[in-house]
Tab-separated table of C-alpha atoms in Angstrom:
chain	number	residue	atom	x	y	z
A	1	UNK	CA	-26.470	-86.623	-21.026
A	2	UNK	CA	-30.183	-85.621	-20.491
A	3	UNK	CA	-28.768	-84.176	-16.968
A	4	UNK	CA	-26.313	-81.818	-18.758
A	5	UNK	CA	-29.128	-80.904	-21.066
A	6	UNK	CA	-31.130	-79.761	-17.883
A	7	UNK	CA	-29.315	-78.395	-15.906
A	8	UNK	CA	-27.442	-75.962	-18.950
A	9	UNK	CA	-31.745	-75.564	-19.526
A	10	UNK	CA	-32.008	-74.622	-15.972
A	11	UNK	CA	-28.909	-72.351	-15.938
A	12	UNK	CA	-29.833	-70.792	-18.984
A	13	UNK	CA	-33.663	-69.297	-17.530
A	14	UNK	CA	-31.695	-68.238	-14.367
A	15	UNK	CA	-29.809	-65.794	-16.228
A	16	UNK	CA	-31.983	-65.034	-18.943
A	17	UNK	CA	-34.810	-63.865	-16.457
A	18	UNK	CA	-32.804	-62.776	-13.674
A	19	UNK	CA	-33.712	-65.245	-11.298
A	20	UNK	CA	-32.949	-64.860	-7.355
A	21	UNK	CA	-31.829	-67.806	-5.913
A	22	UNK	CA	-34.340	-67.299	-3.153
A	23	UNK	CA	-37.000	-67.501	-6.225
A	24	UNK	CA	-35.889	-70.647	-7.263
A	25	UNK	CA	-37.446	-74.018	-5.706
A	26	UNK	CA	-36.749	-77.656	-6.440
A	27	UNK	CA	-39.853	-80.148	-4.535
A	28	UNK	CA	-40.321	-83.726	-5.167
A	29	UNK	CA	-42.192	-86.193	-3.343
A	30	UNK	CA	-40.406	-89.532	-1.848
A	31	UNK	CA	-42.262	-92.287	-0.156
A	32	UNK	CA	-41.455	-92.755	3.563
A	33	UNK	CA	-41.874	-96.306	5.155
A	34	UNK	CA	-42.585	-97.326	8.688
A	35	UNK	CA	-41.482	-101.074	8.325
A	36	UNK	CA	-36.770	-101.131	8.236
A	37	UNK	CA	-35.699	-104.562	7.499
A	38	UNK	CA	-32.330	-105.579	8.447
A	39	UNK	CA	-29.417	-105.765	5.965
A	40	UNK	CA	-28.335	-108.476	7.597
A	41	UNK	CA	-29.454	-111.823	6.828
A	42	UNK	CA	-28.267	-114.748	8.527
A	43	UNK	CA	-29.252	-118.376	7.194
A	44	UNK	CA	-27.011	-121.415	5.719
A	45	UNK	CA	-25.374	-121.097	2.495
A	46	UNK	CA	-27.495	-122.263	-0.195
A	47	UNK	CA	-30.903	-122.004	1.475
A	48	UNK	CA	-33.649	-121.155	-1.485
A	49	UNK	CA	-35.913	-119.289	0.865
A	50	UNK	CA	-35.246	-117.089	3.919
A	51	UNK	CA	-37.788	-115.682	6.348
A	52	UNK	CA	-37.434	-111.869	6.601
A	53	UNK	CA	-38.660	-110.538	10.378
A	54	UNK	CA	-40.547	-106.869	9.826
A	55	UNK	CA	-41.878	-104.832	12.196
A	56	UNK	CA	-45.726	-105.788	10.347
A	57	UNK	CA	-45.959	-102.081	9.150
A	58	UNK	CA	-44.656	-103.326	5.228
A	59	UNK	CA	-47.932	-101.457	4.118
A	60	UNK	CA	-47.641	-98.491	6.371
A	61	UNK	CA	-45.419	-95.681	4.651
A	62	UNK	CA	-46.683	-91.912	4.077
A	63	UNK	CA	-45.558	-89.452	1.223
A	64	UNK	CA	-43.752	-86.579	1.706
A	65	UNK	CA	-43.299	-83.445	-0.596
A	66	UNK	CA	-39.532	-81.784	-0.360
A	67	UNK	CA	-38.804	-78.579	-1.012
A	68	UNK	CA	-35.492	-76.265	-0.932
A	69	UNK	CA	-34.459	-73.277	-2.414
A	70	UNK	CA	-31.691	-72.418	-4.300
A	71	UNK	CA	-30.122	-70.062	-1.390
A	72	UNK	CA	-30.485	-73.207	0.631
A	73	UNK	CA	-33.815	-72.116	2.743
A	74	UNK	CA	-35.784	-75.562	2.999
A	75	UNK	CA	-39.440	-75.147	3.114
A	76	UNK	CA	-41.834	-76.777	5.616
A	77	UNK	CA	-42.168	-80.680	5.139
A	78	UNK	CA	-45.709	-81.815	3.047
A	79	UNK	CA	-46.798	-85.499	4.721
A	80	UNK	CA	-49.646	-86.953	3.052
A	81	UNK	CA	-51.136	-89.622	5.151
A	82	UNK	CA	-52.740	-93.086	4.167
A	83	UNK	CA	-56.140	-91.955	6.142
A	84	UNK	CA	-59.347	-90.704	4.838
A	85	UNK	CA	-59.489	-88.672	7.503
A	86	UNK	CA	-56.837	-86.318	9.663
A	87	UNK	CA	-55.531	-87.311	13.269
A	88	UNK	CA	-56.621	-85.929	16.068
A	89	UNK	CA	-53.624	-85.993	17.971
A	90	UNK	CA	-50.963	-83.182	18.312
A	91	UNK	CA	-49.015	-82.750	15.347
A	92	UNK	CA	-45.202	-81.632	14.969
A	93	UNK	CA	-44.795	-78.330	14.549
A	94	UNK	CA	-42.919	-77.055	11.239
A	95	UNK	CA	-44.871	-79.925	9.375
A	96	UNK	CA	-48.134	-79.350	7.145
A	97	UNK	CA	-49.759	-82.809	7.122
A	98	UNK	CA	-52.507	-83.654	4.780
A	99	UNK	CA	-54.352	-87.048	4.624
A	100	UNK	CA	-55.535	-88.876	0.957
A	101	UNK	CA	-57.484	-92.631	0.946
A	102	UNK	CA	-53.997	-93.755	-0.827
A	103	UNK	CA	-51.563	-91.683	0.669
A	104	UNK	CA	-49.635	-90.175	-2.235
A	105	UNK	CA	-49.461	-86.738	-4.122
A	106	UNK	CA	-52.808	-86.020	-6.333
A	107	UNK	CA	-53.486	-83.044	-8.135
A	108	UNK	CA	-55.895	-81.716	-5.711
A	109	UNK	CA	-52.899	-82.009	-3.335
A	110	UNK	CA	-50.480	-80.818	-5.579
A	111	UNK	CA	-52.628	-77.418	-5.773
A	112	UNK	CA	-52.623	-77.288	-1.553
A	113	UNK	CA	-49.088	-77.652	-1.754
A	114	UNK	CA	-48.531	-74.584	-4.578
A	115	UNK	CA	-50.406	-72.492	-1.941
A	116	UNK	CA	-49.813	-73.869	1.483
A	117	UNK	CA	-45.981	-73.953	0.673
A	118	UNK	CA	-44.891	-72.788	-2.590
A	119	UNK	CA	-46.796	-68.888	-2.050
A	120	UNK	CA	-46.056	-68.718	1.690
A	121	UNK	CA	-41.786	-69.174	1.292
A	122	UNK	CA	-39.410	-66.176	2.342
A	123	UNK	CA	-39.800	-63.021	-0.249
A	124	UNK	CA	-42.837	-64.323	-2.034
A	125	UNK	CA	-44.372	-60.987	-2.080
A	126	UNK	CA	-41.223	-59.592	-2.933
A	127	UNK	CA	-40.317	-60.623	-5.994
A	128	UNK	CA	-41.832	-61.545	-9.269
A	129	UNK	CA	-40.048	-63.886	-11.177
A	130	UNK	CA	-39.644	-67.356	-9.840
A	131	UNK	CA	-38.120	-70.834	-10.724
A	132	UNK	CA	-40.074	-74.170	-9.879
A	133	UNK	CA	-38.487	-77.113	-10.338
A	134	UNK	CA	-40.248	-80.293	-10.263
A	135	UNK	CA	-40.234	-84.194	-10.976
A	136	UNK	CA	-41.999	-86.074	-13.602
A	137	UNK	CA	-45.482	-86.818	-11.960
A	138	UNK	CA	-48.411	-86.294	-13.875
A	139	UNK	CA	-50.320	-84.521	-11.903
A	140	UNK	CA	-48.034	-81.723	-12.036
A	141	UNK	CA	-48.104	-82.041	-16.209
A	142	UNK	CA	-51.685	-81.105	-16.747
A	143	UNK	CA	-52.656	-78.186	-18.739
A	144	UNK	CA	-54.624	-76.737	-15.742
A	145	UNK	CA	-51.624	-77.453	-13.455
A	146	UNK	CA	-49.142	-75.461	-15.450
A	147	UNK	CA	-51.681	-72.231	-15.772
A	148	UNK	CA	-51.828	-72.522	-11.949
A	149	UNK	CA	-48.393	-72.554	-11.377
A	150	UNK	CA	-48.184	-69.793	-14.542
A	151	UNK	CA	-50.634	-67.799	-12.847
A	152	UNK	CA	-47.738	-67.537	-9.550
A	153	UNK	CA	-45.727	-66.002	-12.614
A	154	UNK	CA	-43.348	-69.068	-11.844
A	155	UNK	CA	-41.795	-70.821	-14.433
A	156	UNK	CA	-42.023	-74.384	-14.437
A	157	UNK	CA	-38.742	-77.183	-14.921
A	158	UNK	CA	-39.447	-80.400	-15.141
A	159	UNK	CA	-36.535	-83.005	-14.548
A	160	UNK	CA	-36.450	-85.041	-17.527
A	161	UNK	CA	-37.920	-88.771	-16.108
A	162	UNK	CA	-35.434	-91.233	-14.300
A	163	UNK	CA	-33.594	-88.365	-12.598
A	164	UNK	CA	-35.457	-86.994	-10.166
């Protein structure tokens, strides 16, 4: 029901401000872990405890902001380390790494990304009116978040929580 209620919501700024679909982002952030456990178990029937092998990373995972547009353009990957401080090896091309003591999205971050990302995508310059749709994190709910992303002229969607 909420879903509906969003995506009419969504529909309904797209035509009544003339989005392109090239104006119109969706990001979110999803966790990434280094440590795959098997989905296979094998023990006797019955057993109240079973020893799970890992690879000893469990604690090792890194963040990373998505981002597409609605023409279907993906915009370069946002990894946010667990490190206080960045790697000096090579890095991947095509990926904008960042590095934060706990390894997930902060405001601060959340800023980077609006201007590291968000202003650099195909026809920024272009076009005025833009669609940014977002998750539920708080960070991107401030007051002095939404006049930064206000200040793009983009108008921000937040997915109603438990859906993104």
């Amino acid at each position: 029901q909420k879903f509906i209620a969003f995506q009419q919501y969504v529909i309904g700024l797209r035509k009544g401000h003339d989005y392109l679909l090239s104006q119109m982002g969706n990001a979110d952030e999803t966790p990434v872990s280094f440590d795959e456990t098997s989905n296979n178990i094998i023990e006797e029937m019955g057993t109240k405890s079973v020893i799970i092998k890992t690879l000893g990373n469990e604690k090792m995972c890194v963040t990373v902001m998505l981002a597409v547009l609605a023409d279907g353009i993906k915009l370069p990957p946002y990894v946010i380390l667990k490190r206080k401080t960045m790697l000096k090896d090579q890095l991947p091309t095509g990926i904008i790494v960042r590095c934060q003591n706990q390894g997930w999205m902060s405001t601060d971050l959340m800023k980077d990304w609006l201007n590291t990302v968000w202003n650099r995508r195909p026809g920024v310059l272009v076009c005025k009116r833009r669609m940014l749709v977002l998750g539920t994190f708080k960070g991107y709910l401030t007051p002095a978040m939404r006049n930064i992303i206000g200040e793009m002229n983009a108008t921000l969607a937040v997915v109603p929580g438990r859906m993104s």
